[in-house]
Amino acid sequence: MCFNFLTLFPELIKPYFNHSIMCRALKNKYIEINCINIRDYSLDKNKKVDNTLIGGGAGMLIDPFILDCALQEVINSRIIFLSPCGAKFTYKDSIRLSKYNNISFVCGRYEGFDERAIEKYATEIFSIGDFILTGGELVALCMADSITRHIEGVLGNKNSLINESFESRLLEAPNFTKSKQFDKKNIKISPTSEYLNGNHAKIASLKLLMSKMKTKYFRPDLLD
């Protein structure tokens, strides 16, 4: 899988892949990353990339001609524009997109994009929530991380993907670990004894019940 990041700030992208699972995925060649600096395609001597809005209004847009030139580098990939106006990115989207070989994230700045660039090039448009960020780089990294986890071989234990939150419109059941020090200090909030009795059928049934209860409390919208 190749991830292309079209951005004005490549230095925001690269450090994320220097650590943990994403770093191993890169070293083991499950993924590769390519940062394309939109500013490199500016014809202005000062590398100016923004332009004023037609019809007035505060803010600026990335000049569509500059963006058009940059997009020629990834014309054969799946081009994803990142915008608050896009569809909300979901768990199922991350699974689906993990099947592609080449994905390009177009990271906006200022007031976003000239709508004509979106209409001409966008394969999909995504948002990660009903809020505004100063740029699309964080959105692109969130999506790339989520997608990468579903590429076979990236996670050391493939069972880590089983029963995750949102997989079946339920949040993952509460998890606990063995810690003598914590248990000794917090006797009144010990894990339920069912988790300790070794009866896997009962544990599975209890986890499903707790998953439903947790979803009902925190995310009732998922149950609608």
PDB file of C-alpha atoms in Angstrom:
ATOM      1  CA  MET A   1       0.000   0.000   0.000  1.00  0.00           C
ATOM      2  CA  CYS A   2       1.335   3.423  -0.970  1.00  0.00           C
ATOM      3  CA  PHE A   3       0.027   6.503   0.842  1.00  0.00           C
ATOM      4  CA  ASN A   4       0.560   9.824  -0.936  1.00  0.00           C
ATOM      5  CA  PHE A   5       0.102  12.984   1.122  1.00  0.00           C
ATOM      6  CA  LEU A   6      -0.450  16.200  -0.840  1.00  0.00           C
ATOM      7  CA  THR A   7       0.245  18.927   1.684  1.00  0.00           C
ATOM      8  CA  LEU A   8       1.832  22.312   2.273  1.00  0.00           C
ATOM      9  CA  PHE A   9       3.563  20.878   5.368  1.00  0.00           C
ATOM     10  CA  PRO A  10       5.285  17.522   4.699  1.00  0.00           C
ATOM     11  CA  GLU A  11       7.177  17.943   7.967  1.00  0.00           C
ATOM     12  CA  LEU A  12       3.903  17.308   9.815  1.00  0.00           C
ATOM     13  CA  ILE A  13       3.445  13.924   8.143  1.00  0.00           C
ATOM     14  CA  LYS A  14       6.793  12.142   8.254  1.00  0.00           C
ATOM     15  CA  PRO A  15       7.451  12.030  12.032  1.00  0.00           C
ATOM     16  CA  TYR A  16       4.286  10.024  12.649  1.00  0.00           C
ATOM     17  CA  PHE A  17       5.796   7.061  10.833  1.00  0.00           C
ATOM     18  CA  ASN A  18       8.944   7.021  12.978  1.00  0.00           C
ATOM     19  CA  HIS A  19       7.345   5.143  15.865  1.00  0.00           C
ATOM     20  CA  SER A  20       5.425   2.047  16.913  1.00  0.00           C
ATOM     21  CA  ILE A  21       3.260  -0.009  14.534  1.00  0.00           C
ATOM     22  CA  MET A  22       3.391   2.504  11.685  1.00  0.00           C
ATOM     23  CA  CYS A  23       7.200   2.512  11.809  1.00  0.00           C
ATOM     24  CA  ARG A  24       7.329  -1.292  11.650  1.00  0.00           C
ATOM     25  CA  ALA A  25       4.810  -1.347   8.814  1.00  0.00           C
ATOM     26  CA  LEU A  26       7.036   1.043   6.878  1.00  0.00           C
ATOM     27  CA  LYS A  27      10.259  -0.855   7.587  1.00  0.00           C
ATOM     28  CA  ASN A  28       8.643  -4.173   6.661  1.00  0.00           C
ATOM     29  CA  LYS A  29       7.335  -2.645   3.420  1.00  0.00           C
ATOM     30  CA  TYR A  30       3.664  -3.234   4.158  1.00  0.00           C
ATOM     31  CA  ILE A  31       3.254   0.459   3.406  1.00  0.00           C
ATOM     32  CA  GLU A  32       5.228   3.243   1.792  1.00  0.00           C
ATOM     33  CA  ILE A  33       4.653   6.970   2.132  1.00  0.00           C
ATOM     34  CA  ASN A  34       5.181   9.737  -0.359  1.00  0.00           C
ATOM     35  CA  CYS A  35       4.857  13.402   0.608  1.00  0.00           C
ATOM     36  CA  ILE A  36       4.118  15.814  -2.227  1.00  0.00           C
ATOM     37  CA  ASN A  37       4.607  19.457  -1.329  1.00  0.00           C
ATOM     38  CA  ILE A  38       1.888  21.445  -3.103  1.00  0.00           C
ATOM     39  CA  ARG A  39       4.037  24.569  -2.767  1.00  0.00           C
ATOM     40  CA  ASP A  40       6.633  23.075  -5.138  1.00  0.00           C
ATOM     41  CA  TYR A  41       4.185  23.606  -8.006  1.00  0.00           C
ATOM     42  CA  SER A  42       3.713  27.321  -7.448  1.00  0.00           C
ATOM     43  CA  LEU A  43       4.948  29.522 -10.304  1.00  0.00           C
ATOM     44  CA  ASP A  44       5.213  32.539  -8.014  1.00  0.00           C
ATOM     45  CA  LYS A  45       8.762  33.606  -7.142  1.00  0.00           C
ATOM     46  CA  ASN A  46       7.804  33.617  -3.454  1.00  0.00           C
ATOM     47  CA  LYS A  47       6.039  30.230  -3.778  1.00  0.00           C
ATOM     48  CA  LYS A  48       2.672  31.770  -2.922  1.00  0.00           C
ATOM     49  CA  VAL A  49      -0.120  29.164  -3.126  1.00  0.00           C
ATOM     50  CA  ASP A  50      -3.275  30.892  -1.882  1.00  0.00           C
ATOM     51  CA  ASN A  51      -5.797  32.989  -3.738  1.00  0.00           C
ATOM     52  CA  THR A  52      -8.792  35.144  -2.798  1.00  0.00           C
ATOM     53  CA  LEU A  53     -12.375  33.919  -2.772  1.00  0.00           C
ATOM     54  CA  ILE A  54     -14.619  34.857  -5.676  1.00  0.00           C
ATOM     55  CA  GLY A  55     -17.667  36.712  -4.383  1.00  0.00           C
ATOM     56  CA  GLY A  56     -15.940  37.974  -1.271  1.00  0.00           C
ATOM     57  CA  GLY A  57     -15.615  36.455   2.148  1.00  0.00           C
ATOM     58  CA  ALA A  58     -12.900  35.932   4.704  1.00  0.00           C
ATOM     59  CA  GLY A  59     -10.031  33.570   4.100  1.00  0.00           C
ATOM     60  CA  MET A  60      -8.193  32.211   1.082  1.00  0.00           C
ATOM     61  CA  LEU A  61      -8.179  29.061  -1.043  1.00  0.00           C
ATOM     62  CA  ILE A  62      -5.336  26.956  -2.393  1.00  0.00           C
ATOM     63  CA  ASP A  63      -5.014  28.059  -6.019  1.00  0.00           C
ATOM     64  CA  PRO A  64      -6.698  25.336  -8.129  1.00  0.00           C
ATOM     65  CA  PHE A  65      -4.070  25.582 -10.873  1.00  0.00           C
ATOM     66  CA  ILE A  66      -1.269  24.789  -8.408  1.00  0.00           C
ATOM     67  CA  LEU A  67      -3.279  21.928  -6.943  1.00  0.00           C
ATOM     68  CA  ASP A  68      -4.096  20.679 -10.434  1.00  0.00           C
ATOM     69  CA  CYS A  69      -0.384  20.477 -11.234  1.00  0.00           C
ATOM     70  CA  ALA A  70       0.397  18.621  -8.002  1.00  0.00           C
ATOM     71  CA  LEU A  71      -2.397  16.115  -8.571  1.00  0.00           C
ATOM     72  CA  GLN A  72      -0.851  15.019 -11.857  1.00  0.00           C
ATOM     73  CA  GLU A  73       1.678  13.111  -9.713  1.00  0.00           C
ATOM     74  CA  VAL A  74      -1.039  10.829  -8.325  1.00  0.00           C
ATOM     75  CA  ILE A  75      -3.553  10.753 -11.138  1.00  0.00           C
ATOM     76  CA  ASN A  76      -3.706   6.940 -11.165  1.00  0.00           C
ATOM     77  CA  SER A  77      -4.347   6.584  -7.435  1.00  0.00           C
ATOM     78  CA  ARG A  78      -7.514   6.708  -5.345  1.00  0.00           C
ATOM     79  CA  ILE A  79      -7.717  10.421  -4.568  1.00  0.00           C
ATOM     80  CA  ILE A  80      -9.312  11.369  -1.258  1.00  0.00           C
ATOM     81  CA  PHE A  81     -10.037  14.996  -0.432  1.00  0.00           C
ATOM     82  CA  LEU A  82     -10.284  15.808   3.272  1.00  0.00           C
ATOM     83  CA  SER A  83     -13.038  18.261   4.100  1.00  0.00           C
ATOM     84  CA  PRO A  84     -15.603  18.914   6.863  1.00  0.00           C
ATOM     85  CA  CYS A  85     -18.193  18.586   4.088  1.00  0.00           C
ATOM     86  CA  GLY A  86     -17.180  14.985   3.365  1.00  0.00           C
ATOM     87  CA  ALA A  87     -18.782  11.738   4.494  1.00  0.00           C
ATOM     88  CA  LYS A  88     -17.854  10.687   8.016  1.00  0.00           C
ATOM     89  CA  PHE A  89     -14.995   8.174   7.918  1.00  0.00           C
ATOM     90  CA  THR A  90     -15.955   4.852   9.536  1.00  0.00           C
ATOM     91  CA  TYR A  91     -14.476   1.536  10.595  1.00  0.00           C
ATOM     92  CA  LYS A  92     -15.971  -0.106   7.504  1.00  0.00           C
ATOM     93  CA  ASP A  93     -14.303   2.506   5.291  1.00  0.00           C
ATOM     94  CA  SER A  94     -10.908   1.654   6.781  1.00  0.00           C
ATOM     95  CA  ILE A  95     -11.429  -2.029   5.962  1.00  0.00           C
ATOM     96  CA  ARG A  96     -12.589  -1.276   2.429  1.00  0.00           C
ATOM     97  CA  LEU A  97      -9.783   1.157   1.658  1.00  0.00           C
ATOM     98  CA  SER A  98      -7.132  -1.266   2.940  1.00  0.00           C
ATOM     99  CA  LYS A  99      -7.739  -3.332  -0.215  1.00  0.00           C
ATOM    100  CA  TYR A 100      -6.366  -0.599  -2.513  1.00  0.00           C
ATOM    101  CA  ASN A 101      -2.718  -0.317  -3.522  1.00  0.00           C
ATOM    102  CA  ASN A 102      -2.406   3.440  -3.892  1.00  0.00           C
ATOM    103  CA  ILE A 103      -4.267   6.122  -1.938  1.00  0.00           C
ATOM    104  CA  SER A 104      -3.684   9.871  -2.082  1.00  0.00           C
ATOM    105  CA  PHE A 105      -4.829  12.245   0.658  1.00  0.00           C
ATOM    106  CA  VAL A 106      -5.293  15.879  -0.367  1.00  0.00           C
ATOM    107  CA  CYS A 107      -4.773  17.994   2.753  1.00  0.00           C
ATOM    108  CA  GLY A 108      -6.428  21.380   2.661  1.00  0.00           C
ATOM    109  CA  ARG A 109      -5.462  24.624   4.367  1.00  0.00           C
ATOM    110  CA  TYR A 110      -7.055  28.052   4.661  1.00  0.00           C
ATOM    111  CA  GLU A 111     -10.735  27.824   3.599  1.00  0.00           C
ATOM    112  CA  GLY A 112     -10.257  24.511   1.821  1.00  0.00           C
ATOM    113  CA  PHE A 113     -10.435  23.820  -1.887  1.00  0.00           C
ATOM    114  CA  ASP A 114     -11.832  25.364  -5.031  1.00  0.00           C
ATOM    115  CA  GLU A 115     -14.895  23.178  -5.626  1.00  0.00           C
ATOM    116  CA  ARG A 116     -13.847  22.546  -9.234  1.00  0.00           C
ATOM    117  CA  ALA A 117     -10.719  20.706  -8.085  1.00  0.00           C
ATOM    118  CA  ILE A 118     -12.875  18.397  -5.981  1.00  0.00           C
ATOM    119  CA  GLU A 119     -15.284  17.732  -8.831  1.00  0.00           C
ATOM    120  CA  LYS A 120     -12.451  17.043 -11.252  1.00  0.00           C
ATOM    121  CA  TYR A 121     -10.254  14.775  -9.137  1.00  0.00           C
ATOM    122  CA  ALA A 122     -11.950  13.451  -5.990  1.00  0.00           C
ATOM    123  CA  THR A 123     -12.653   9.740  -5.809  1.00  0.00           C
ATOM    124  CA  GLU A 124     -14.033  10.220  -2.298  1.00  0.00           C
ATOM    125  CA  ILE A 125     -14.375  13.038   0.230  1.00  0.00           C
ATOM    126  CA  PHE A 126     -14.043  12.336   3.954  1.00  0.00           C
ATOM    127  CA  SER A 127     -14.363  14.052   7.324  1.00  0.00           C
ATOM    128  CA  ILE A 128     -13.532  12.582  10.743  1.00  0.00           C
ATOM    129  CA  GLY A 129     -16.131  14.554  12.669  1.00  0.00           C
ATOM    130  CA  ASP A 130     -18.296  17.627  12.966  1.00  0.00           C
ATOM    131  CA  PHE A 131     -15.535  20.048  13.846  1.00  0.00           C
ATOM    132  CA  ILE A 132     -12.971  22.202  12.033  1.00  0.00           C
ATOM    133  CA  LEU A 133      -9.176  21.806  12.014  1.00  0.00           C
ATOM    134  CA  THR A 134      -6.590  24.215  10.615  1.00  0.00           C
ATOM    135  CA  GLY A 135      -5.534  21.636   8.034  1.00  0.00           C
ATOM    136  CA  GLY A 136      -6.138  18.154   6.712  1.00  0.00           C
ATOM    137  CA  GLU A 137      -2.853  16.584   7.807  1.00  0.00           C
ATOM    138  CA  LEU A 138      -4.189  15.199  11.099  1.00  0.00           C
ATOM    139  CA  VAL A 139      -7.202  13.776   9.274  1.00  0.00           C
ATOM    140  CA  ALA A 140      -4.970  12.085   6.708  1.00  0.00           C
ATOM    141  CA  LEU A 141      -2.805  10.553   9.436  1.00  0.00           C
ATOM    142  CA  CYS A 142      -5.855   9.273  11.332  1.00  0.00           C
ATOM    143  CA  MET A 143      -7.193   7.616   8.212  1.00  0.00           C
ATOM    144  CA  ALA A 144      -3.828   6.188   7.139  1.00  0.00           C
ATOM    145  CA  ASP A 145      -3.321   4.695  10.598  1.00  0.00           C
ATOM    146  CA  SER A 146      -6.770   3.120  10.666  1.00  0.00           C
ATOM    147  CA  ILE A 147      -6.405   1.724   7.145  1.00  0.00           C
ATOM    148  CA  THR A 148      -2.913   0.349   7.793  1.00  0.00           C
ATOM    149  CA  ARG A 149      -4.109  -1.739  10.743  1.00  0.00           C
ATOM    150  CA  HIS A 150      -6.235  -3.793   8.340  1.00  0.00           C
ATOM    151  CA  ILE A 151      -3.389  -4.645   5.977  1.00  0.00           C
ATOM    152  CA  GLU A 152      -2.509  -8.298   6.497  1.00  0.00           C
ATOM    153  CA  GLY A 153       0.714  -8.730   8.473  1.00  0.00           C
ATOM    154  CA  VAL A 154       0.823  -5.241   9.991  1.00  0.00           C
ATOM    155  CA  LEU A 155      -0.502  -6.298  13.392  1.00  0.00           C
ATOM    156  CA  GLY A 156       1.545  -9.042  15.011  1.00  0.00           C
ATOM    157  CA  ASN A 157      -1.601 -10.824  16.161  1.00  0.00           C
ATOM    158  CA  LYS A 158      -4.406 -10.769  13.596  1.00  0.00           C
ATOM    159  CA  ASN A 159      -6.880 -11.576  16.382  1.00  0.00           C
ATOM    160  CA  SER A 160      -6.339  -8.011  17.603  1.00  0.00           C
ATOM    161  CA  LEU A 161      -8.855  -6.964  14.953  1.00  0.00           C
ATOM    162  CA  ILE A 162     -11.600  -9.204  16.353  1.00  0.00           C
ATOM    163  CA  ASN A 163     -14.433  -7.645  18.407  1.00  0.00           C
ATOM    164  CA  GLU A 164     -13.135  -4.103  18.104  1.00  0.00           C
ATOM    165  CA  SER A 165     -15.337  -1.102  18.686  1.00  0.00           C
ATOM    166  CA  PHE A 166     -17.592  -0.276  15.706  1.00  0.00           C
ATOM    167  CA  GLU A 167     -17.022  -3.649  14.053  1.00  0.00           C
ATOM    168  CA  SER A 168     -20.676  -4.599  14.653  1.00  0.00           C
ATOM    169  CA  ARG A 169     -22.094  -1.213  15.697  1.00  0.00           C
ATOM    170  CA  LEU A 170     -21.130  -1.958  19.282  1.00  0.00           C
ATOM    171  CA  LEU A 171     -18.342  -0.542  21.411  1.00  0.00           C
ATOM    172  CA  GLU A 172     -15.733  -2.999  22.612  1.00  0.00           C
ATOM    173  CA  ALA A 173     -16.474  -4.531  26.003  1.00  0.00           C
ATOM    174  CA  PRO A 174     -14.444  -3.277  28.997  1.00  0.00           C
ATOM    175  CA  ASN A 175     -10.993  -4.845  29.291  1.00  0.00           C
ATOM    176  CA  PHE A 176      -8.974  -5.578  32.416  1.00  0.00           C
ATOM    177  CA  THR A 177      -5.479  -6.796  33.215  1.00  0.00           C
ATOM    178  CA  LYS A 178      -3.779  -8.499  36.140  1.00  0.00           C
ATOM    179  CA  SER A 179      -2.012  -6.018  38.420  1.00  0.00           C
ATOM    180  CA  LYS A 180      -1.378  -7.122  41.997  1.00  0.00           C
ATOM    181  CA  GLN A 181      -0.327  -3.637  43.029  1.00  0.00           C
ATOM    182  CA  PHE A 182      -3.427  -1.940  41.599  1.00  0.00           C
ATOM    183  CA  ASP A 183      -5.783  -4.694  42.858  1.00  0.00           C
ATOM    184  CA  LYS A 184      -4.360  -4.464  46.360  1.00  0.00           C
ATOM    185  CA  LYS A 185      -4.843  -0.705  46.394  1.00  0.00           C
ATOM    186  CA  ASN A 186      -8.346  -0.810  44.854  1.00  0.00           C
ATOM    187  CA  ILE A 187     -10.092  -3.840  46.333  1.00  0.00           C
ATOM    188  CA  LYS A 188     -13.571  -2.360  45.883  1.00  0.00           C
ATOM    189  CA  ILE A 189     -13.256  -2.159  42.087  1.00  0.00           C
ATOM    190  CA  SER A 190     -11.837  -5.584  41.281  1.00  0.00           C
ATOM    191  CA  PRO A 191     -12.700  -7.095  37.859  1.00  0.00           C
ATOM    192  CA  THR A 192     -15.822  -9.251  37.788  1.00  0.00           C
ATOM    193  CA  SER A 193     -15.110 -12.785  38.960  1.00  0.00           C
ATOM    194  CA  GLU A 194     -16.582 -14.213  35.739  1.00  0.00           C
ATOM    195  CA  TYR A 195     -13.470 -12.986  33.926  1.00  0.00           C
ATOM    196  CA  LEU A 196     -11.328 -15.120  36.213  1.00  0.00           C
ATOM    197  CA  ASN A 197     -13.197 -18.445  36.242  1.00  0.00           C
ATOM    198  CA  GLY A 198     -11.916 -19.719  32.878  1.00  0.00           C
ATOM    199  CA  ASN A 199     -15.385 -20.435  31.463  1.00  0.00           C
ATOM    200  CA  HIS A 200     -14.941 -18.941  27.983  1.00  0.00           C
ATOM    201  CA  ALA A 201     -18.602 -19.321  27.014  1.00  0.00           C
ATOM    202  CA  LYS A 202     -19.708 -17.319  30.057  1.00  0.00           C
ATOM    203  CA  ILE A 203     -16.980 -14.757  29.494  1.00  0.00           C
ATOM    204  CA  ALA A 204     -18.065 -14.283  25.873  1.00  0.00           C
ATOM    205  CA  SER A 205     -21.703 -13.899  26.922  1.00  0.00           C
ATOM    206  CA  LEU A 206     -20.786 -11.402  29.632  1.00  0.00           C
ATOM    207  CA  LYS A 207     -18.587  -9.415  27.264  1.00  0.00           C
ATOM    208  CA  LEU A 208     -21.433  -9.136  24.750  1.00  0.00           C
ATOM    209  CA  LEU A 209     -23.780  -7.898  27.467  1.00  0.00           C
ATOM    210  CA  MET A 210     -21.235  -5.371  28.724  1.00  0.00           C
ATOM    211  CA  SER A 211     -20.556  -4.258  25.165  1.00  0.00           C
ATOM    212  CA  LYS A 212     -24.249  -3.517  24.659  1.00  0.00           C
ATOM    213  CA  MET A 213     -24.486  -1.690  27.983  1.00  0.00           C
ATOM    214  CA  LYS A 214     -21.391   0.404  27.220  1.00  0.00           C
ATOM    215  CA  THR A 215     -22.732   1.304  23.777  1.00  0.00           C
ATOM    216  CA  LYS A 216     -26.140   2.224  25.194  1.00  0.00           C
ATOM    217  CA  TYR A 217     -24.491   4.533  27.714  1.00  0.00           C
ATOM    218  CA  PHE A 218     -21.767   6.195  25.620  1.00  0.00           C
ATOM    219  CA  ARG A 219     -23.021   5.893  22.028  1.00  0.00           C
ATOM    220  CA  PRO A 220     -26.771   5.188  21.919  1.00  0.00           C
ATOM    221  CA  ASP A 221     -26.815   6.547  18.372  1.00  0.00           C
ATOM    222  CA  LEU A 222     -25.065   3.348  17.228  1.00  0.00           C
ATOM    223  CA  LEU A 223     -28.032   1.283  18.356  1.00  0.00           C
ATOM    224  CA  ASP A 224     -30.645   3.279  16.403  1.00  0.00           C
TER     225      ASP A 224
END
